Amino acid sequence: MSLENQPRLQLSNSSHVVLLEDDDFLRVDLHSLLTLGGYVVHAFSNAIDFLNSPFNFAPAVIVSDMRMPGISGVNLQSALVEIGRIIPFIFISGESTEYQIIQGMKQGAIDFLIKPFNSEDLFTAIDKGIAVDKAYVREISFRKNLDSTLRKLSPREFQVYELLKKGYSNAELSQTLGISIETTKQYKQEVMRKLELKSLSELMKFATL
């Protein structure tokens, strides 16, 4: 998925927890526990209701029962990956197959807690997930800004940029692009100006971002 198609996130100073649990009593208990723990909790009894909700907050983590009616926790995890929203998952379950556990972990689950679990273990896993999501959101924001900066370049300037990244000299640029040395230097200067870079060493560092 391209960065342009990434879901637009509503950044928040709060830590959001999506709670997915089909057991009404356990869902209410966990909602109270997590709220007292200082999290903003969004509770759902099934994955379909969550997918149909306008939830777009970050940073966030999902605490999900593995087995739910309709869409399982692992299948929800896969669905979110497909639409480009990588929210850290913490699975909770009374019973799950080895395949489900392995699949969840392969798709990046933060932890897998067997019911009944210790509240401190849950808080630890949630805080780890929130830290992961914060890093993910920062990376997406950085990449979007980087793409926006590169879009300032004309098609020819972008060609020059790509070749400069590979260490091409002025003579090699001139020969490859079929332009004069003087024109090559002009393009090079324009690339540096638009990217707000002062030296080739800065450009090489920029290219590795």
mmCIF file of C-alpha atoms in Angstrom:
data_model
loop_
_atom_site.group_PDB
_atom_site.id
_atom_site.type_symbol
_atom_site.label_atom_id
_atom_site.label_comp_id
_atom_site.label_asym_id
_atom_site.label_seq_id
_atom_site.Cartn_x
_atom_site.Cartn_y
_atom_site.Cartn_z
ATOM 1 C CA MET A 1 0.000 0.000 0.000
ATOM 2 C CA SER A 2 1.329 3.437 -0.903
ATOM 3 C CA LEU A 3 1.735 6.092 1.748
ATOM 4 C CA GLU A 4 -0.952 8.169 0.068
ATOM 5 C CA ASN A 5 -3.437 5.378 0.805
ATOM 6 C CA GLN A 6 -2.486 4.979 4.422
ATOM 7 C CA PRO A 7 -5.455 5.593 6.728
ATOM 8 C CA ARG A 8 -5.401 9.132 8.137
ATOM 9 C CA LEU A 9 -4.760 8.883 11.865
ATOM 10 C CA GLN A 10 -5.999 11.204 14.563
ATOM 11 C CA LEU A 11 -2.973 11.635 16.801
ATOM 12 C CA SER A 12 -3.684 11.879 20.497
ATOM 13 C CA ASN A 13 -1.796 12.531 23.710
ATOM 14 C CA SER A 14 -3.763 9.672 25.257
ATOM 15 C CA SER A 15 -3.085 5.962 24.872
ATOM 16 C CA HIS A 16 -6.017 4.175 23.232
ATOM 17 C CA VAL A 17 -6.943 0.547 23.797
ATOM 18 C CA VAL A 18 -9.378 -1.265 21.523
ATOM 19 C CA LEU A 19 -10.920 -4.039 23.603
ATOM 20 C CA LEU A 20 -12.512 -6.927 21.712
ATOM 21 C CA GLU A 21 -14.198 -9.482 23.946
ATOM 22 C CA ASP A 22 -17.475 -11.318 23.340
ATOM 23 C CA ASP A 23 -17.924 -12.248 27.005
ATOM 24 C CA ASP A 24 -20.037 -9.363 28.318
ATOM 25 C CA PHE A 25 -18.972 -9.687 31.949
ATOM 26 C CA LEU A 26 -15.259 -9.941 31.153
ATOM 27 C CA ARG A 27 -15.498 -7.043 28.694
ATOM 28 C CA VAL A 28 -17.056 -4.800 31.361
ATOM 29 C CA ASP A 29 -14.444 -5.845 33.943
ATOM 30 C CA LEU A 30 -11.550 -5.232 31.553
ATOM 31 C CA HIS A 31 -13.024 -1.899 30.457
ATOM 32 C CA SER A 32 -13.092 -0.751 34.090
ATOM 33 C CA LEU A 33 -9.589 -2.072 34.777
ATOM 34 C CA LEU A 34 -8.060 -0.385 31.730
ATOM 35 C CA THR A 35 -9.888 2.887 32.342
ATOM 36 C CA LEU A 36 -8.551 2.958 35.899
ATOM 37 C CA GLY A 37 -5.125 2.264 34.396
ATOM 38 C CA GLY A 38 -5.348 5.564 32.514
ATOM 39 C CA TYR A 39 -6.151 4.298 29.024
ATOM 40 C CA VAL A 40 -8.908 5.502 26.717
ATOM 41 C CA VAL A 41 -10.881 2.322 26.069
ATOM 42 C CA HIS A 42 -12.982 1.520 22.986
ATOM 43 C CA ALA A 43 -14.854 -1.720 23.690
ATOM 44 C CA PHE A 44 -16.523 -4.019 21.147
ATOM 45 C CA SER A 45 -18.172 -7.416 21.461
ATOM 46 C CA ASN A 46 -17.040 -8.511 17.997
ATOM 47 C CA ALA A 47 -14.568 -7.644 15.256
ATOM 48 C CA ILE A 48 -17.210 -6.655 12.698
ATOM 49 C CA ASP A 49 -18.495 -3.800 14.860
ATOM 50 C CA PHE A 50 -14.934 -2.559 15.273
ATOM 51 C CA LEU A 51 -14.218 -2.702 11.529
ATOM 52 C CA ASN A 52 -17.420 -0.741 10.876
ATOM 53 C CA SER A 53 -16.485 1.907 13.436
ATOM 54 C CA PRO A 54 -14.697 5.172 12.542
ATOM 55 C CA PHE A 55 -11.825 4.378 14.910
ATOM 56 C CA ASN A 56 -8.634 6.078 13.719
ATOM 57 C CA PHE A 57 -6.842 7.103 16.898
ATOM 58 C CA ALA A 58 -3.142 6.718 17.557
ATOM 59 C CA PRO A 59 -1.221 5.613 19.466
ATOM 60 C CA ALA A 60 -3.339 2.536 20.000
ATOM 61 C CA VAL A 61 -3.187 -1.143 20.781
ATOM 62 C CA ILE A 62 -5.765 -3.893 20.337
ATOM 63 C CA VAL A 63 -6.530 -6.324 23.139
ATOM 64 C CA SER A 64 -8.505 -9.072 21.459
ATOM 65 C CA ASP A 65 -9.966 -12.424 22.357
ATOM 66 C CA MET A 66 -8.616 -14.992 19.930
ATOM 67 C CA ARG A 67 -11.951 -16.708 19.400
ATOM 68 C CA MET A 68 -14.924 -14.487 18.620
ATOM 69 C CA PRO A 69 -18.128 -14.940 16.609
ATOM 70 C CA GLY A 70 -17.854 -13.890 12.961
ATOM 71 C CA ILE A 71 -14.232 -12.824 12.603
ATOM 72 C CA SER A 72 -11.521 -14.305 14.807
ATOM 73 C CA GLY A 73 -8.793 -12.216 16.387
ATOM 74 C CA VAL A 74 -6.166 -13.477 13.935
ATOM 75 C CA ASN A 75 -8.418 -12.789 10.937
ATOM 76 C CA LEU A 76 -9.051 -9.261 12.222
ATOM 77 C CA GLN A 77 -5.305 -8.778 12.507
ATOM 78 C CA SER A 78 -4.917 -9.882 8.877
ATOM 79 C CA ALA A 79 -7.734 -7.567 7.731
ATOM 80 C CA LEU A 80 -6.074 -4.543 9.328
ATOM 81 C CA VAL A 81 -2.751 -5.409 7.701
ATOM 82 C CA GLU A 82 -4.502 -5.521 4.318
ATOM 83 C CA ILE A 83 -5.929 -1.994 4.716
ATOM 84 C CA GLY A 84 -2.573 -0.649 5.862
ATOM 85 C CA ARG A 85 -3.256 -0.018 9.550
ATOM 86 C CA ILE A 86 -0.742 -1.929 11.593
ATOM 87 C CA ILE A 87 -2.088 -1.770 15.154
ATOM 88 C CA PRO A 88 -0.151 -3.789 17.743
ATOM 89 C CA PHE A 89 -2.164 -6.796 18.951
ATOM 90 C CA ILE A 90 -2.337 -8.469 22.328
ATOM 91 C CA PHE A 91 -4.294 -11.702 22.212
ATOM 92 C CA ILE A 92 -6.190 -13.030 25.217
ATOM 93 C CA SER A 93 -7.739 -16.457 25.171
ATOM 94 C CA GLY A 94 -8.899 -19.333 27.305
ATOM 95 C CA GLU A 95 -8.046 -21.820 24.593
ATOM 96 C CA SER A 96 -6.401 -21.469 21.191
ATOM 97 C CA THR A 97 -4.757 -23.780 18.713
ATOM 98 C CA GLU A 98 -1.008 -23.771 18.227
ATOM 99 C CA TYR A 99 -1.604 -22.616 14.642
ATOM 100 C CA GLN A 100 -3.579 -19.562 15.820
ATOM 101 C CA ILE A 101 -0.864 -18.588 18.271
ATOM 102 C CA ILE A 102 1.900 -18.973 15.685
ATOM 103 C CA GLN A 103 -0.106 -17.071 13.061
ATOM 104 C CA GLY A 104 -0.760 -14.192 15.444
ATOM 105 C CA MET A 105 2.883 -13.934 16.412
ATOM 106 C CA LYS A 106 4.006 -14.093 12.777
ATOM 107 C CA GLN A 107 1.751 -11.131 12.038
ATOM 108 C CA GLY A 108 3.417 -9.121 14.786
ATOM 109 C CA ALA A 109 1.377 -9.746 17.934
ATOM 110 C CA ILE A 110 2.979 -8.132 20.988
ATOM 111 C CA ASP A 111 1.916 -10.817 23.430
ATOM 112 C CA PHE A 112 -0.427 -13.731 24.000
ATOM 113 C CA LEU A 113 -2.058 -13.953 27.434
ATOM 114 C CA ILE A 114 -3.865 -17.042 28.626
ATOM 115 C CA LYS A 115 -7.009 -16.454 30.696
ATOM 116 C CA PRO A 116 -6.993 -15.904 33.599
ATOM 117 C CA PHE A 117 -4.048 -13.510 33.356
ATOM 118 C CA ASN A 118 -2.392 -11.056 35.711
ATOM 119 C CA SER A 119 -3.420 -7.404 35.269
ATOM 120 C CA GLU A 120 0.217 -6.294 35.498
ATOM 121 C CA ASP A 121 1.119 -8.577 32.600
ATOM 122 C CA LEU A 122 -1.668 -6.967 30.586
ATOM 123 C CA PHE A 123 -0.522 -3.429 31.432
ATOM 124 C CA THR A 124 3.070 -4.314 30.534
ATOM 125 C CA ALA A 125 2.003 -5.715 27.169
ATOM 126 C CA ILE A 126 -0.217 -2.695 26.452
ATOM 127 C CA ASP A 127 2.552 -0.204 27.253
ATOM 128 C CA LYS A 128 4.905 -2.119 24.968
ATOM 129 C CA GLY A 129 2.287 -2.038 22.199
ATOM 130 C CA ILE A 130 1.684 1.690 22.630
ATOM 131 C CA ALA A 131 5.434 2.334 22.294
ATOM 132 C CA VAL A 132 5.505 0.248 19.108
ATOM 133 C CA ASP A 133 2.535 2.138 17.635
ATOM 134 C CA LYS A 134 4.073 5.514 18.470
ATOM 135 C CA ALA A 135 7.213 4.500 16.572
ATOM 136 C CA TYR A 136 5.118 3.231 13.649
ATOM 137 C CA VAL A 137 3.111 6.469 13.421
ATOM 138 C CA ARG A 138 6.293 8.567 13.560
ATOM 139 C CA GLU A 139 7.767 6.475 10.736
ATOM 140 C CA ILE A 140 4.654 6.893 8.560
ATOM 141 C CA SER A 141 4.634 10.654 9.170
ATOM 142 C CA PHE A 142 8.349 10.897 8.361
ATOM 143 C CA ARG A 143 7.968 8.892 5.143
ATOM 144 C CA LYS A 144 5.040 11.023 3.996
ATOM 145 C CA ASN A 145 7.078 14.183 4.586
ATOM 146 C CA LEU A 146 9.995 12.629 2.701
ATOM 147 C CA ASP A 147 7.752 11.753 -0.252
ATOM 148 C CA SER A 148 6.364 15.289 -0.235
ATOM 149 C CA THR A 149 9.898 16.710 -0.375
ATOM 150 C CA LEU A 150 10.908 14.475 -3.295
ATOM 151 C CA ARG A 151 7.771 15.491 -5.219
ATOM 152 C CA LYS A 152 9.273 18.979 -5.472
ATOM 153 C CA LEU A 153 11.699 17.584 -8.041
ATOM 154 C CA SER A 154 10.890 17.572 -11.740
ATOM 155 C CA PRO A 155 11.145 14.196 -13.550
ATOM 156 C CA ARG A 156 14.613 15.087 -14.855
ATOM 157 C CA GLU A 157 15.753 16.364 -11.453
ATOM 158 C CA PHE A 158 14.553 13.138 -9.892
ATOM 159 C CA GLN A 159 16.658 11.198 -12.412
ATOM 160 C CA VAL A 160 19.669 13.255 -11.379
ATOM 161 C CA TYR A 161 18.852 12.635 -7.711
ATOM 162 C CA GLU A 162 18.637 8.867 -8.246
ATOM 163 C CA LEU A 163 22.003 8.819 -10.035
ATOM 164 C CA LEU A 164 23.644 11.039 -7.429
ATOM 165 C CA LYS A 165 22.501 8.535 -4.803
ATOM 166 C CA LYS A 166 24.519 5.922 -6.670
ATOM 167 C CA GLY A 167 27.618 8.106 -6.568
ATOM 168 C CA TYR A 168 27.650 9.246 -10.209
ATOM 169 C CA SER A 169 30.149 11.996 -11.033
ATOM 170 C CA ASN A 170 29.258 15.016 -13.180
ATOM 171 C CA ALA A 171 30.866 13.341 -16.196
ATOM 172 C CA GLU A 172 28.928 10.113 -15.618
ATOM 173 C CA LEU A 173 25.682 12.050 -15.169
ATOM 174 C CA SER A 174 26.331 13.951 -18.370
ATOM 175 C CA GLN A 175 27.019 10.789 -20.349
ATOM 176 C CA THR A 176 24.110 8.801 -18.891
ATOM 177 C CA LEU A 177 21.521 11.560 -19.354
ATOM 178 C CA GLY A 178 22.897 12.839 -22.661
ATOM 179 C CA ILE A 179 23.288 16.417 -21.469
ATOM 180 C CA SER A 180 26.227 18.804 -21.218
ATOM 181 C CA ILE A 181 28.412 19.102 -18.135
ATOM 182 C CA GLU A 182 27.111 22.634 -17.572
ATOM 183 C CA THR A 183 23.483 21.489 -17.734
ATOM 184 C CA THR A 184 24.355 18.606 -15.410
ATOM 185 C CA LYS A 185 25.749 21.035 -12.854
ATOM 186 C CA GLN A 186 22.618 23.190 -13.092
ATOM 187 C CA TYR A 187 20.347 20.201 -12.459
ATOM 188 C CA LYS A 188 22.547 19.123 -9.595
ATOM 189 C CA GLN A 189 22.377 22.567 -8.001
ATOM 190 C CA GLU A 190 18.598 22.635 -8.401
ATOM 191 C CA VAL A 191 18.242 19.223 -6.754
ATOM 192 C CA MET A 192 20.354 20.369 -3.809
ATOM 193 C CA ARG A 193 18.380 23.605 -3.506
ATOM 194 C CA LYS A 194 14.939 21.949 -3.551
ATOM 195 C CA LEU A 195 16.007 19.320 -1.034
ATOM 196 C CA GLU A 196 17.653 22.020 1.096
ATOM 197 C CA LEU A 197 20.986 20.205 1.097
ATOM 198 C CA LYS A 198 24.376 21.883 1.158
ATOM 199 C CA SER A 199 26.749 19.093 0.136
ATOM 200 C CA LEU A 200 26.913 15.696 -1.536
ATOM 201 C CA SER A 201 27.593 14.114 1.841
ATOM 202 C CA GLU A 202 24.278 15.546 3.082
ATOM 203 C CA LEU A 203 22.568 14.177 -0.016
ATOM 204 C CA MET A 204 23.975 10.706 0.626
ATOM 205 C CA LYS A 205 22.692 10.815 4.206
ATOM 206 C CA PHE A 206 19.309 12.047 2.947
ATOM 207 C CA ALA A 207 19.162 9.199 0.434
ATOM 208 C CA THR A 208 19.505 6.584 3.176
ATOM 209 C CA LEU A 209 16.520 7.890 5.168
#
